Tab-separated table of C-alpha atoms in Angstrom:
chain	number	residue	atom	x	y	z
A	24	GLN	CA	0.000	0.000	0.000
A	25	GLN	CA	2.822	2.352	0.807
A	26	GLN	CA	4.925	1.534	-2.244
A	27	VAL	CA	5.485	3.670	-5.284
A	28	LYS	CA	6.468	1.560	-8.273
A	29	GLN	CA	8.691	3.279	-10.813
A	30	SER	CA	9.646	2.198	-14.319
A	31	PRO	CA	11.790	1.793	-16.289
A	32	GLN	CA	14.895	1.224	-14.212
A	33	SER	CA	17.032	2.752	-16.938
A	34	LEU	CA	16.358	4.673	-20.107
A	35	ILE	CA	18.456	5.719	-23.078
A	36	VAL	CA	17.142	8.488	-25.322
A	37	GLN	CA	18.572	10.324	-28.270
A	38	LYS	CA	19.141	14.049	-27.987
A	39	GLY	CA	15.936	15.849	-28.886
A	40	GLY	CA	13.766	12.873	-28.054
A	41	ILE	CA	11.088	12.483	-25.390
A	42	SER	CA	11.924	10.741	-22.122
A	43	ILE	CA	9.024	9.165	-20.254
A	44	ILE	CA	9.202	7.775	-16.734
A	45	ASN	CA	6.201	6.173	-15.082
A	46	CYS	CA	5.118	5.712	-11.487
A	47	ALA	CA	2.173	3.888	-9.937
A	48	TYR	CA	0.797	3.897	-6.417
A	49	GLU	CA	-1.890	2.164	-4.375
A	50	ASN	CA	-2.539	4.482	-1.452
A	51	THR	CA	-5.412	6.774	-2.420
A	52	ALA	CA	-4.547	9.037	0.507
A	53	PHE	CA	-1.448	10.278	-1.301
A	54	ASP	CA	-2.006	13.921	-2.173
A	55	TYR	CA	1.341	15.280	-3.319
A	56	PHE	CA	3.623	13.824	-5.968
A	57	PRO	CA	7.072	15.378	-6.431
A	58	TRP	CA	9.765	14.363	-8.861
A	59	TYR	CA	13.416	14.649	-7.868
A	60	GLN	CA	16.470	14.803	-10.116
A	61	GLN	CA	19.812	13.492	-8.895
A	62	PHE	CA	23.145	13.968	-10.637
A	63	PRO	CA	26.093	11.700	-9.781
A	64	GLY	CA	27.710	12.719	-6.518
A	65	LYS	CA	24.910	15.115	-5.666
A	66	GLY	CA	21.809	14.979	-3.530
A	67	PRO	CA	18.331	14.767	-5.045
A	68	ALA	CA	16.804	18.106	-6.011
A	69	LEU	CA	13.125	18.887	-6.481
A	70	LEU	CA	12.307	19.126	-10.181
A	71	ILE	CA	8.539	19.464	-10.378
A	72	ALA	CA	5.531	18.400	-8.329
A	73	ILE	CA	1.796	17.916	-8.748
A	74	ARG	CA	-1.331	17.523	-6.663
A	75	PRO	CA	-4.117	15.126	-7.717
A	76	ASP	CA	-6.608	17.895	-8.432
A	77	VAL	CA	-4.902	18.628	-11.752
A	78	SER	CA	-4.149	16.235	-14.589
A	79	GLU	CA	-1.045	17.937	-15.908
A	80	LYS	CA	1.645	20.353	-14.834
A	81	LYS	CA	4.285	21.779	-17.104
A	82	GLU	CA	7.490	23.602	-16.280
A	83	GLY	CA	9.652	24.289	-19.288
A	84	ARG	CA	10.549	20.987	-20.947
A	85	PHE	CA	9.305	18.960	-17.972
A	86	THR	CA	5.685	17.819	-17.687
A	87	ILE	CA	3.921	15.671	-15.117
A	88	SER	CA	0.847	13.809	-16.315
A	89	PHE	CA	-1.451	12.531	-13.581
A	90	ASN	CA	-4.166	9.886	-13.906
A	91	LYS	CA	-6.047	9.728	-10.624
A	92	SER	CA	-8.373	6.883	-11.598
A	93	ALA	CA	-5.473	4.707	-12.693
A	94	LYS	CA	-3.320	5.818	-9.759
A	95	GLN	CA	-0.469	6.573	-12.091
A	96	PHE	CA	1.675	9.581	-12.856
A	97	SER	CA	4.489	10.143	-15.260
A	98	LEU	CA	7.301	12.554	-16.057
A	99	HIS	CA	7.828	13.629	-19.632
A	100	ILE	CA	11.028	15.363	-20.664
A	101	MET	CA	10.597	17.017	-24.043
A	102	ASP	CA	13.561	17.754	-26.310
A	103	SER	CA	15.817	15.732	-24.011
A	104	GLN	CA	19.371	17.040	-23.697
A	105	PRO	CA	22.620	15.379	-22.576
A	106	GLY	CA	22.509	17.644	-19.518
A	107	ASP	CA	19.302	15.885	-18.483
A	108	SER	CA	21.263	12.674	-17.924
A	109	ALA	CA	20.621	11.892	-14.269
A	110	THR	CA	18.618	9.620	-12.006
A	111	TYR	CA	14.988	10.596	-11.546
A	112	PHE	CA	12.880	9.649	-8.544
A	113	CYS	CA	9.160	9.949	-8.196
A	114	ALA	CA	7.694	10.246	-4.731
A	115	ALA	CA	4.350	10.453	-2.978
A	116	THR	CA	3.106	11.577	0.379
A	117	SER	CA	-0.209	11.882	2.193
A	118	GLY	CA	-0.085	15.271	3.806
A	119	THR	CA	3.126	14.756	5.743
A	120	TYR	CA	6.871	15.147	5.496
A	121	LYS	CA	7.196	11.380	4.979
A	122	TYR	CA	7.856	10.874	1.282
A	123	ILE	CA	7.663	7.408	-0.247
A	124	PHE	CA	10.226	7.346	-3.040
A	125	GLY	CA	10.264	5.225	-6.163
A	126	THR	CA	13.334	3.155	-6.919
A	127	GLY	CA	14.694	5.614	-9.474
A	128	THR	CA	15.242	5.726	-13.228
A	129	ARG	CA	18.697	6.272	-14.638
A	130	LEU	CA	18.337	8.405	-17.765
A	131	LYS	CA	21.067	8.744	-20.339
A	132	VAL	CA	20.607	11.161	-23.212
A	133	LEU	CA	22.928	10.504	-26.120
A	134	ALA	CA	24.478	13.480	-27.860
B	20	ASP	CA	23.353	30.311	0.433
B	21	ALA	CA	25.750	27.368	0.574
B	22	GLY	CA	22.954	24.822	0.750
B	23	VAL	CA	22.958	21.841	3.066
B	24	ILE	CA	26.497	20.913	4.044
B	25	GLN	CA	27.510	17.387	4.942
B	26	SER	CA	30.783	15.950	6.137
B	27	PRO	CA	32.653	13.866	5.492
B	28	ARG	CA	31.786	13.220	1.839
B	29	HIS	CA	33.329	9.770	1.980
B	30	GLU	CA	33.964	7.535	4.959
B	31	VAL	CA	35.613	4.144	4.947
B	32	THR	CA	35.732	2.310	8.230
B	33	GLU	CA	36.037	-1.169	9.620
B	34	MET	CA	33.259	-3.189	11.118
B	35	GLY	CA	32.739	-2.394	14.774
B	36	GLN	CA	34.008	1.150	14.579
B	37	GLU	CA	31.947	4.201	15.486
B	38	VAL	CA	30.952	6.456	12.615
B	39	THR	CA	29.690	10.015	12.947
B	40	LEU	CA	28.133	11.863	10.042
B	41	ARG	CA	27.585	15.591	10.234
B	42	CYS	CA	25.098	17.999	8.727
B	43	LYS	CA	24.625	21.738	8.632
B	44	PRO	CA	21.140	22.654	7.376
B	45	ILE	CA	20.284	25.757	5.403
B	46	SER	CA	20.165	28.750	7.714
B	47	GLY	CA	16.623	29.533	8.830
B	48	HIS	CA	15.238	26.092	8.046
B	49	ASN	CA	13.268	24.557	10.884
B	50	SER	CA	13.074	20.943	9.719
B	51	LEU	CA	15.889	18.459	9.220
B	52	PHE	CA	15.796	14.974	7.763
B	53	TRP	CA	18.295	12.127	7.592
B	54	TYR	CA	17.891	9.659	4.711
B	55	ARG	CA	19.730	6.524	3.667
B	56	GLN	CA	20.062	5.499	0.024
B	57	THR	CA	20.926	1.970	-1.093
B	58	MET	CA	20.469	0.084	-4.329
B	59	MET	CA	18.233	-2.450	-2.640
B	60	ARG	CA	15.955	-0.164	-0.633
B	61	GLY	CA	16.234	3.171	-2.412
B	62	LEU	CA	15.773	6.358	-0.376
B	63	GLU	CA	14.534	5.805	3.164
B	64	LEU	CA	13.753	8.396	5.805
B	65	LEU	CA	15.633	7.614	9.001
B	66	ILE	CA	14.668	10.483	11.282
B	67	TYR	CA	12.942	13.870	11.192
B	68	PHE	CA	13.680	16.828	13.469
B	69	ASN	CA	11.596	19.948	13.842
B	70	ASN	CA	13.003	22.927	15.756
B	71	ASN	CA	15.851	20.663	16.921
B	72	VAL	CA	13.460	18.104	18.447
B	73	PRO	CA	13.251	14.545	17.057
B	74	ILE	CA	9.688	14.106	15.870
B	75	ASP	CA	9.822	10.805	14.040
B	76	ASP	CA	12.602	8.250	14.401
B	77	SER	CA	10.578	5.280	13.191
B	78	GLY	CA	12.932	4.807	10.259
B	79	MET	CA	16.040	4.339	12.367
B	80	PRO	CA	16.965	0.717	11.658
B	81	GLU	CA	18.128	-0.290	15.121
B	82	ASP	CA	19.675	0.899	18.345
B	83	ARG	CA	23.095	1.118	16.753
B	84	PHE	CA	21.857	4.268	15.041
B	85	SER	CA	21.368	7.529	16.889
B	86	ALA	CA	20.874	11.121	15.811
B	87	LYS	CA	21.119	14.429	17.593
B	88	MET	CA	20.452	18.045	16.799
B	89	PRO	CA	22.010	20.146	19.570
B	90	ASN	CA	21.200	23.421	17.825
B	91	ALA	CA	19.537	24.798	14.720
B	92	SER	CA	22.686	24.661	12.635
B	93	PHE	CA	24.105	21.229	13.368
B	94	SER	CA	23.041	17.601	13.425
B	95	THR	CA	24.850	14.301	13.712
B	96	LEU	CA	24.007	10.734	12.780
B	97	LYS	CA	26.029	8.174	14.669
B	98	ILE	CA	26.406	4.468	14.028
B	99	GLN	CA	27.991	2.429	16.802
B	100	PRO	CA	29.102	-0.226	16.162
B	101	SER	CA	29.067	-0.082	12.375
B	102	GLU	CA	28.396	-3.160	10.238
B	103	PRO	CA	29.014	-3.856	6.533
B	104	ARG	CA	25.263	-3.704	5.855
B	105	ASP	CA	25.310	-0.063	6.934
B	106	SER	CA	27.250	0.780	3.764
B	107	ALA	CA	25.147	3.327	1.903
B	108	VAL	CA	24.895	6.981	0.981
B	109	TYR	CA	23.475	9.037	3.826
B	110	PHE	CA	21.732	12.282	2.975
B	111	CYS	CA	20.744	15.153	5.168
B	112	ALA	CA	17.940	17.436	3.998
B	113	SER	CA	16.314	20.522	5.419
B	114	SER	CA	13.108	22.428	4.790
B	115	LEU	CA	11.879	25.835	5.791
B	116	ARG	CA	8.806	25.127	7.844
B	117	GLN	CA	7.289	22.393	9.948
B	118	GLY	CA	7.745	19.577	7.458
B	119	TRP	CA	4.607	20.381	5.516
B	120	THR	CA	3.878	18.290	2.474
B	121	THR	CA	4.624	20.961	-0.087
B	122	ASP	CA	7.642	22.310	1.706
B	123	THR	CA	10.601	21.577	-0.515
B	124	GLN	CA	13.218	19.385	1.057
B	125	TYR	CA	16.731	20.510	0.094
B	126	PHE	CA	19.226	17.682	0.102
B	127	GLY	CA	22.911	17.840	0.889
B	128	PRO	CA	25.511	16.112	-1.298
B	129	GLY	CA	25.527	13.020	0.891
B	130	THR	CA	28.120	10.959	2.726
B	131	ARG	CA	29.146	7.710	1.075
B	132	LEU	CA	29.833	5.256	3.900
B	133	THR	CA	31.707	2.014	3.335
B	134	VAL	CA	32.042	-0.396	6.208
B	135	LEU	CA	34.595	-3.131	5.582
């Protein structure tokens, strides 16, 4: 119930392509879904976040799509760039500081 | 702002030794978190402090782990005695307010601990 399942584990995309990372959850009490980006040797950093009352949120090339009925949400990176190569984590929480993180997706964007 | 500062960045120790990890949160932040990251278990919350008081230590794996926050600008995570299975990257994070859901958690660069 408390898990957030993330896929794929790794992803290789050509420069300019679209990267898509998916997450699924079971706990319907989750009400906040952030995505974190982590570069090698660095800590995770908040990238973008969404609440379940909207179906999509866009910030620059990054978009979260949210499907409440399916209990799924995904991160889309448009026009992917080599600088986007990092590990991406989805997370979920139900009104508290306690985030449940996905297992991470290692993205590599080829130049 | 320098962000969350952690030290050391790398620690290699032998089984049975005491290990102390240090964290300086962002100035003015009231909440502090310690996380552990492993390949097997991903990112796990170990303990949460608010205004220097431990609020939730349910993620601390066992009594060998302890954490303190003597003042608003310093926290330690201690492992005594350390075991090989404690090898992981330990992150400290801080947030501005009382750990509200939408309060961004700012992570430090982490300490990579290897216990031989």
